[in-house]
CSV table of C-alpha atoms in Angstrom, one decimal:
chain,number,residue,atom,x,y,z
A,1390,GLU,CA,-0.7,-12.5,13.6
A,1391,PRO,CA,0.0,-9.1,15.1
A,1392,SER,CA,-1.1,-10.5,18.5
A,1393,SER,CA,1.4,-13.2,18.6
A,1394,ALA,CA,4.5,-13.0,20.7
A,1395,GLU,CA,6.5,-14.0,17.5
A,1396,PHE,CA,5.2,-10.7,15.8
A,1397,ALA,CA,6.0,-8.6,18.9
A,1398,ALA,CA,9.8,-10.1,19.1
A,1399,CYS,CA,10.3,-9.5,15.4
A,1400,ALA,CA,9.1,-5.9,15.5
A,1401,ALA,CA,11.2,-5.3,18.6
A,1402,ALA,CA,14.3,-6.8,17.1
A,1403,CYS,CA,14.0,-5.6,13.5
A,1404,TYR,CA,11.8,-2.6,13.4
A,1405,ARG,CA,12.7,-0.5,16.6
A,1406,GLY,CA,10.2,2.3,17.1
A,1407,PHE,CA,7.6,0.4,15.1
A,1408,VAL,CA,4.0,1.5,16.2
A,1409,ARG,CA,1.0,-0.7,15.6
A,1410,GLU,CA,-2.4,0.7,16.2
A,1411,VAL,CA,-5.8,-1.1,16.3
A,1412,SER,CA,-8.0,0.8,13.9
A,1413,SER,CA,-10.9,0.8,16.2
A,1414,ALA,CA,-9.0,2.5,19.1
A,1415,ALA,CA,-9.8,6.1,19.6
A,1416,GLY,CA,-7.4,8.6,18.2
A,1417,THR,CA,-5.9,6.2,15.6
A,1418,ALA,CA,-4.7,7.5,12.1
A,1419,VAL,CA,-7.7,6.2,10.0
A,1420,PRO,CA,-11.2,6.9,10.9
A,1421,ALA,CA,-13.7,4.1,9.9
A,1422,LEU,CA,-15.4,6.4,7.3
A,1423,LEU,CA,-12.1,7.1,5.6
A,1424,LEU,CA,-11.2,3.5,5.5
A,1425,GLN,CA,-14.5,2.8,3.8
A,1426,ARG,CA,-13.8,5.6,1.2
A,1427,VAL,CA,-10.5,4.3,0.5
A,1428,SER,CA,-11.8,0.8,0.1
A,1429,SER,CA,-14.5,1.9,-2.3
A,1430,ALA,CA,-11.8,4.1,-4.2
A,1431,LEU,CA,-9.6,1.1,-4.5
A,1432,GLU,CA,-12.4,-1.0,-5.9
A,1433,SER,CA,-13.5,1.8,-8.3
A,1434,MET,CA,-9.9,2.1,-9.7
A,1435,ARG,CA,-9.8,-1.7,-10.2
A,1436,ARG,CA,-13.2,-1.6,-12.1
A,1437,GLN,CA,-12.0,1.3,-14.2
A,1438,GLY,CA,-8.9,-0.5,-15.3
A,1439,MET,CA,-6.5,2.0,-13.7
A,1440,PHE,CA,-4.2,-0.6,-12.4
A,1441,HIS,CA,-1.6,-1.7,-15.0
A,1442,THR,CA,0.4,-4.8,-15.5
A,1443,ASP,CA,3.9,-4.6,-14.3
A,1444,ILE,CA,6.6,-5.6,-16.8
A,1445,VAL,CA,10.0,-7.1,-16.0
A,1446,LEU,CA,12.9,-8.2,-18.1
A,1447,ALA,CA,12.9,-12.0,-17.5
A,1448,PRO,CA,15.5,-14.3,-19.2
A,1449,HIS,CA,14.3,-16.2,-22.1
A,1450,LYS,CA,16.6,-18.4,-24.2
A,1451,GLY,CA,19.5,-16.5,-22.6
A,1452,GLN,CA,18.2,-13.1,-23.5
A,1453,PRO,CA,16.2,-10.6,-21.5
A,1454,MET,CA,12.5,-10.4,-22.7
A,1455,PRO,CA,9.9,-8.0,-21.5
A,1456,THR,CA,7.4,-10.2,-19.6
A,1457,PRO,CA,4.2,-9.2,-17.8
A,1458,THR,CA,3.9,-10.2,-14.1
A,1459,VAL,CA,0.7,-11.3,-12.3
A,1460,VAL,CA,0.9,-8.0,-10.2
A,1461,ARG,CA,-0.9,-5.0,-11.4
A,1462,ARG,CA,-0.1,-1.6,-10.0
A,1463,ILE,CA,-0.9,2.0,-9.8
A,1464,LEU,CA,1.2,5.0,-8.7
A,1465,VAL,CA,-0.6,7.9,-7.2
A,1466,GLY,CA,0.9,11.0,-5.7
A,1467,GLN,CA,1.8,14.7,-6.2
A,1468,PRO,CA,1.2,15.9,-9.8
A,1469,GLY,CA,4.3,15.3,-11.9
A,1470,ILE,CA,6.0,12.9,-9.7
A,1471,THR,CA,7.4,9.7,-11.1
A,1472,TYR,CA,8.8,6.4,-10.0
A,1473,LYS,CA,11.5,4.5,-11.9
A,1474,TYR,CA,11.8,0.7,-11.3
A,1475,LEU,CA,14.0,-1.7,-13.5
A,1476,GLY,CA,14.4,1.1,-16.0
A,1477,LEU,CA,10.7,1.7,-16.4
A,1478,ARG,CA,9.5,5.2,-15.5
A,1479,THR,CA,5.9,5.4,-14.2
A,1480,PHE,CA,4.0,8.7,-13.8
A,1481,ALA,CA,1.7,9.1,-10.9
A,1482,HIS,CA,-2.0,9.7,-11.2
A,1483,PRO,CA,-2.3,13.1,-9.4
A,1484,TRP,CA,-4.2,12.8,-6.2
A,1485,SER,CA,-5.0,16.5,-6.1
A,1486,GLY,CA,-6.1,18.9,-8.7
A,1487,ASP,CA,-7.2,17.3,-12.0
A,1488,GLY,CA,-6.7,13.7,-10.7
A,1489,PRO,CA,-9.4,11.0,-11.1
A,1490,PRO,CA,-12.0,11.3,-8.2
A,1491,PRO,CA,-11.1,8.0,-6.6
A,1492,VAL,CA,-7.6,8.9,-6.2
A,1493,ARG,CA,-8.4,11.8,-3.8
A,1494,ALA,CA,-9.4,9.3,-1.2
A,1495,LEU,CA,-5.8,8.1,-1.3
A,1496,LEU,CA,-4.6,11.8,-0.6
A,1497,GLU,CA,-7.0,12.0,2.4
A,1498,LEU,CA,-5.4,8.7,3.8
A,1499,ASN,CA,-1.9,10.0,3.2
A,1500,GLU,CA,-2.7,13.3,5.0
A,1501,ALA,CA,-4.2,11.3,8.0
A,1502,LEU,CA,-1.1,9.1,8.2
A,1503,MET,CA,1.2,12.1,8.1
A,1504,SER,CA,-0.8,13.7,10.8
A,1505,ARG,CA,-0.9,10.7,13.0
A,1506,SER,CA,2.9,10.2,12.4
A,1507,ALA,CA,3.6,13.8,13.5
A,1508,GLN,CA,1.5,13.2,16.7
A,1509,LEU,CA,3.4,10.0,17.5
A,1510,LEU,CA,6.8,11.6,16.9
A,1511,ALA,CA,5.9,14.6,19.2
A,1512,GLY,CA,4.7,12.2,21.9
A,1513,GLY,CA,8.1,10.4,21.8
A,1514,SER,CA,7.1,7.4,19.9
A,1515,GLY,CA,9.3,6.0,17.3
A,1516,PHE,CA,13.1,5.5,17.1
A,1517,GLY,CA,15.6,8.3,17.2
A,1518,ARG,CA,14.8,11.9,16.7
A,1519,ALA,CA,11.8,13.0,14.7
A,1520,GLY,CA,12.5,13.2,11.0
A,1521,PRO,CA,10.5,13.7,7.9
A,1522,HIS,CA,7.3,11.9,7.8
A,1523,ALA,CA,5.8,13.4,4.5
A,1524,TYR,CA,5.0,11.0,1.8
A,1525,ASN,CA,4.7,12.5,-1.9
A,1526,LEU,CA,3.6,9.2,-3.7
A,1527,THR,CA,2.1,5.8,-3.1
A,1528,LEU,CA,2.6,2.6,-5.1
A,1529,ILE,CA,-0.2,0.2,-4.7
A,1530,ASN,CA,0.2,-3.4,-6.0
A,1531,LEU,CA,-2.9,-5.5,-6.8
A,1532,LEU,CA,-2.8,-9.3,-7.1
A,1533,MET,CA,-6.3,-11.0,-7.3
A,1534,PRO,CA,-6.3,-14.7,-6.0
A,1535,ASP,CA,-7.7,-16.0,-9.3
A,1536,GLU,CA,-5.0,-14.3,-11.4
A,1537,ALA,CA,-1.9,-15.9,-9.9
A,1538,ARG,CA,0.0,-18.2,-12.1
A,1539,GLY,CA,3.1,-20.3,-11.6
A,1540,GLY,CA,2.6,-20.7,-7.9
A,1541,VAL,CA,0.1,-21.6,-5.3
A,1542,LEU,CA,-1.9,-18.9,-3.6
A,1543,ARG,CA,-2.6,-19.5,0.0
A,1544,ASN,CA,-5.9,-17.5,1.0
A,1545,LYS,CA,-6.7,-16.0,4.2
A,1546,LEU,CA,-10.3,-15.6,4.1
A,1547,GLY,CA,-12.0,-13.0,6.4
A,1548,ALA,CA,-8.9,-11.2,7.2
A,1549,ARG,CA,-9.3,-7.8,8.7
A,1550,LEU,CA,-8.0,-4.9,6.6
A,1551,GLY,CA,-8.2,-1.8,8.9
A,1552,GLY,CA,-11.7,-2.9,10.0
A,1553,VAL,CA,-12.8,-3.8,6.6
A,1554,SER,CA,-13.2,-7.4,5.8
A,1555,SER,CA,-11.1,-8.5,2.9
A,1556,GLU,CA,-9.6,-11.6,1.3
A,1557,GLN,CA,-5.9,-11.8,1.1
A,1558,ALA,CA,-3.7,-13.9,-1.2
A,1559,VAL,CA,-0.2,-14.6,-0.7
A,1560,SER,CA,2.1,-16.2,-3.4
A,1561,TRP,CA,4.7,-18.7,-2.0
């Protein structure tokens, strides 16, 4: 839990300059209405089938075999940008221009986070000197609690995600 002493000690030791803001505080990066738009956009993208199964090369009888994972993902970002992971190149859904309407909410979120990063760096928050804080893509992973296989999911019902109630599932 972010309010625990263990969280604070870990952040101080491992993530120097880490800034955590409560979403309900005035002047935070993400206004409540934007959080609602992003949440609706993510759900819309899920319903529209925009998240795709990730494929890994898993060993099978001593040979690598393309195997789907339980995680589905989507890449969104600047038009034309790609992401390469384990030899698989993924093209981003453009979050501007001709991109799908739900993806535009993620561009708004990106712009809000970049703006807030600039404010925090200008105010002396963070670690070291101010560096680049522009993000040109976002990779979003989706794991539904009922889709996990090969492991137990531990649910945290009623968890708060930026002020929006959600259900989280963690595979152990």
